[in-house]
Amino acid sequence: MRKKTVFSIGFLVMLLVLVFLTGTAITQEKVLMETRGPQGEEPTWYSDVSLTPEEIQKVKEGNYKAAYLMHTSSDFTNALMAGAKDLFNELGIELVVTTDAAMDPTKQKTDVETALALKP
């Protein structure tokens, strides 16, 4: 139990140091970071991104395909995949393959090659 507590405290301290060193301000609503894209673009919160009904229709008519390749599997990555699948279904995007490389670089390479052959 003591080892776990020391690790937890150490992790928390490292996180706080990282927050202060990177100039990050934490609020209850959002984490604010000084981030810019390659051409100086300002970041946008995911909650601020939406498609118009016309854009949704255009995507549905596009007959798009997708591949979802993960390097590992966990509750977090499974939740991401579930959300992606839901959105793909809503937009009429065919999910041609999902993979989990299980942290194996060789399998990940093979997964990418296999997915590319399916032309997502």
C-alpha positions as semicolon CSV with decimal commas, in nm:
position;residue;x (nm);y (nm);z (nm)
1;M;0,000;0,000;0,000
2;R;0,282;0,243;0,086
3;K;0,452;0,187;-0,249
4;K;0,128;0,269;-0,431
5;T;0,078;0,586;-0,226
6;V;0,433;0,705;-0,289
7;F;0,391;0,637;-0,661
8;S;0,057;0,823;-0,667
9;I;0,199;1,124;-0,486
10;G;0,507;1,123;-0,710
11;F;0,289;1,106;-1,019
12;L;0,073;1,394;-0,896
13;V;0,379;1,608;-0,820
14;M;0,524;1,535;-1,166
15;L;0,193;1,628;-1,326
16;L;0,175;1,956;-1,135
17;V;0,534;2,043;-1,228
18;L;0,458;1,965;-1,592
19;V;0,147;2,184;-1,578
20;F;0,339;2,481;-1,441
21;L;0,641;2,435;-1,669
22;T;0,429;2,421;-1,984
23;G;0,231;2,731;-1,895
24;T;-0,094;2,539;-1,871
25;A;-0,380;2,686;-1,671
26;I;-0,634;2,440;-1,538
27;T;-0,992;2,551;-1,482
28;Q;-1,300;2,351;-1,394
29;E;-1,431;2,381;-1,748
30;K;-1,131;2,353;-1,981
31;V;-0,758;2,305;-1,986
32;L;-0,603;2,606;-2,157
33;M;-0,276;2,551;-2,338
34;E;-0,061;2,761;-2,564
35;T;-0,099;2,548;-2,874
36;R;-0,071;2,638;-3,239
37;G;-0,085;2,441;-3,563
38;P;0,203;2,428;-3,813
39;Q;0,086;2,752;-3,976
40;G;-0,007;2,919;-3,646
41;E;-0,368;2,798;-3,642
42;E;-0,557;2,844;-3,316
43;P;-0,691;2,527;-3,148
44;T;-1,062;2,449;-3,144
45;W;-1,240;2,252;-2,873
46;Y;-1,412;1,936;-2,993
47;S;-1,736;2,071;-2,848
48;D;-1,713;2,368;-3,087
49;V;-1,697;2,148;-3,397
50;S;-2,019;2,054;-3,573
51;L;-2,146;1,973;-3,919
52;T;-2,438;2,144;-4,085
53;P;-2,722;1,924;-4,213
54;E;-2,593;1,990;-4,566
55;E;-2,241;1,876;-4,470
56;I;-2,382;1,563;-4,306
57;Q;-2,577;1,481;-4,621
58;K;-2,267;1,536;-4,835
59;V;-2,066;1,293;-4,618
60;K;-2,347;1,035;-4,634
61;E;-2,350;1,060;-5,013
62;G;-1,970;1,027;-5,033
63;N;-1,964;0,648;-4,983
64;Y;-1,663;0,686;-4,754
65;K;-1,477;0,398;-4,591
66;A;-1,264;0,404;-4,277
67;A;-1,012;0,184;-4,101
68;Y;-0,964;0,202;-3,724
69;L;-0,618;0,080;-3,623
70;M;-0,516;0,082;-3,258
71;H;-0,174;0,018;-3,110
72;T;-0,328;-0,134;-2,797
73;S;-0,657;-0,212;-2,630
74;S;-0,787;-0,066;-2,306
75;D;-1,109;0,072;-2,162
76;F;-1,006;0,412;-2,297
77;T;-0,930;0,295;-2,652
78;N;-1,243;0,079;-2,651
79;A;-1,450;0,386;-2,558
80;L;-1,285;0,583;-2,840
81;M;-1,363;0,304;-3,084
82;A;-1,726;0,283;-2,970
83;G;-1,766;0,657;-3,023
84;A;-1,602;0,641;-3,365
85;K;-1,824;0,349;-3,469
86;D;-2,136;0,539;-3,360
87;L;-2,032;0,846;-3,557
88;F;-1,937;0,640;-3,863
89;N;-2,281;0,476;-3,852
90;E;-2,454;0,814;-3,823
91;L;-2,260;0,948;-4,121
92;G;-2,291;0,635;-4,335
93;I;-1,917;0,567;-4,329
94;E;-1,832;0,199;-4,377
95;L;-1,580;0,073;-4,122
96;V;-1,383;-0,184;-4,323
97;V;-1,144;-0,299;-4,051
98;T;-1,060;-0,253;-3,684
99;T;-0,737;-0,383;-3,535
100;D;-0,545;-0,401;-3,209
101;A;-0,170;-0,441;-3,251
102;A;-0,126;-0,531;-2,882
103;M;0,180;-0,302;-2,858
104;D;0,359;-0,513;-3,121
105;P;0,525;-0,294;-3,387
106;T;0,545;-0,580;-3,635
107;K;0,172;-0,650;-3,601
108;Q;0,098;-0,278;-3,627
109;K;0,291;-0,263;-3,956
110;T;0,100;-0,565;-4,086
111;D;-0,230;-0,413;-3,971
112;V;-0,155;-0,092;-4,163
113;E;-0,062;-0,285;-4,478
114;T;-0,376;-0,499;-4,452
115;A;-0,596;-0,195;-4,396
116;L;-0,444;-0,011;-4,693
117;A;-0,521;-0,311;-4,915
118;L;-0,890;-0,263;-4,825
119;K;-0,874;0,095;-4,959
120;P;-1,050;0,280;-4,677
